[in-house]
């Protein structure tokens, strides 16, 4: 009854979907008695500024207020200016396509750049949706490993993975799940590799810089976007992280202004139809009107840092090894020696739920999401600090 495409998509997302709906976590999801450190969902009331902006912008000012909205000129112009300041690159309004979050931006990028059978390289551990989204796009996922113990980009491994069908390399910085922000020197090395490899295979390799955590950085860490280093770069961004409101879909796909004119223009020209063809991947009207207000808001990064420190201390006492994150709202933790499944269940027995590393193909690690409430953190500290 189902199409082969639907079956393939379901299979590709199986591990994530089973964790959400058919696991011990699935059984307890939403139960107020659990301390939930799994997904980047809010565990407290939303930012008041977000609520105020949505309320204000929901009131119609003309008959077209709720008409079809594509990438509207006002938010495009506003964002081109803001991005130019933030990243030091001269974005123009048509470089910025408004999307319903980073999910849609990534999907649009895949559709714009990848033909059936084209290969896309990304580094693991990775966000668990790149692979199934590539499979859904009829492309071929080509994961390479990040370099332990600090999970550095492995440019040699990327270069070795590049073949005649390679079309795209995905870089996620700040990185989910490790929290790493890649240094300019690493990105320069990668750019040189992509330049060399593009010449070798006779085909331009593009880079997708997935940056939804760009504003969530600890300890005054700086940030360099790959878009400033490698001209053939597209940026995917989402407000779902910085506002902790992933259900209010808003994001964008931005073309690096350093991209040569012909490719930049071709992408600008194709993006609108691609967004329509993929099922109207534009954000809704109210979120578009609210962009200037939302740009000023952020969740409390100091609070995330406090939770990071308290949880790191407890987990370390429990014998686990925590990688100190530069950004994002995650801790990436190596299980204390022993059976990681048994240990995950021991946490769950005490109502504490973390994301098992097998969702990111790394069984000996787990992810702790810092968006849990302070009250959840307090309850979980003795559990994380316990040995055995
Ligand atoms: C690395 C990465 N990219 C993209 C996304 C998708 O973000 P959104 O749901 O806000 O579109 C996520 C969400 O977890 C993510 O971690």
Short mmCIF file of N, CA and C and ligand atoms in Angstrom, two decimals, residues 100-103 106 127 130 172 176 210 212-213 238 240-241 246 249 330, ligand 1:
data_model
loop_
_atom_site.label_atom_id
_atom_site.label_comp_id
_atom_site.label_asym_id
_atom_site.label_seq_id
_atom_site.Cartn_x
_atom_site.Cartn_y
_atom_site.Cartn_z
N UNK A 100 10.63 27.49 7.22
CA UNK A 100 10.03 27.03 8.48
C UNK A 100 11.09 26.24 9.24
N UNK A 101 12.05 26.95 9.79
CA UNK A 101 13.10 26.36 10.62
C UNK A 101 14.28 25.84 9.80
N UNK A 102 15.26 25.29 10.54
CA UNK A 102 16.44 24.75 9.87
C UNK A 102 16.11 23.45 9.13
N UNK A 103 15.18 22.68 9.66
CA UNK A 103 14.75 21.46 8.96
C UNK A 103 14.45 21.78 7.49
N UNK A 106 17.47 22.98 5.43
CA UNK A 106 18.35 21.87 5.05
C UNK A 106 17.73 21.09 3.89
N UNK A 127 23.88 15.21 14.17
CA UNK A 127 22.43 15.35 14.37
C UNK A 127 21.76 14.20 13.63
N UNK A 130 20.34 14.21 9.57
CA UNK A 130 21.00 14.40 8.26
C UNK A 130 20.85 13.13 7.42
N UNK A 172 28.43 21.30 10.87
CA UNK A 172 27.50 21.81 11.87
C UNK A 172 28.33 22.44 12.99
N UNK A 176 26.12 19.87 17.36
CA UNK A 176 25.26 18.95 18.08
C UNK A 176 25.71 17.54 17.75
N UNK A 210 25.44 24.28 8.85
CA UNK A 210 24.22 24.21 9.66
C UNK A 210 24.52 24.87 11.01
N UNK A 212 22.26 26.36 13.58
CA UNK A 212 21.12 26.80 14.40
C UNK A 212 21.51 27.19 15.84
N UNK A 213 22.69 26.76 16.29
CA UNK A 213 23.12 27.09 17.66
C UNK A 213 24.09 28.26 17.68
N UNK A 238 18.02 28.45 12.44
CA UNK A 238 16.70 28.30 13.04
C UNK A 238 16.61 29.18 14.29
N UNK A 240 14.48 28.24 16.51
CA UNK A 240 13.96 27.26 17.47
C UNK A 240 14.89 27.02 18.64
N UNK A 241 16.18 27.26 18.45
CA UNK A 241 17.16 27.01 19.52
C UNK A 241 17.33 28.25 20.39
N UNK A 246 10.87 25.45 19.39
CA UNK A 246 10.95 24.73 18.11
C UNK A 246 9.60 24.47 17.45
N UNK A 249 7.77 27.59 14.00
CA UNK A 249 8.81 27.35 13.01
C UNK A 249 9.28 28.65 12.33
N UNK A 330 23.96 21.37 24.88
CA UNK A 330 24.14 19.95 25.15
C UNK A 330 25.45 19.68 25.89
C1 LIG B 1 22.22 20.46 14.10
C2 LIG B 1 20.77 20.70 13.91
N1 LIG B 1 20.34 21.13 12.72
C3 LIG B 1 19.04 21.38 12.49
C4 LIG B 1 18.10 21.21 13.48
C5 LIG B 1 16.66 21.50 13.18
O1 LIG B 1 16.26 22.64 13.87
P1 LIG B 1 14.73 23.15 13.77
O2 LIG B 1 13.87 22.06 14.35
O3 LIG B 1 14.68 24.36 14.63
O4 LIG B 1 14.44 23.37 12.36
C6 LIG B 1 18.50 20.73 14.72
C7 LIG B 1 17.51 20.48 15.79
O5 LIG B 1 17.75 19.81 16.75
C8 LIG B 1 19.87 20.48 14.95
O6 LIG B 1 20.32 20.05 16.13
#
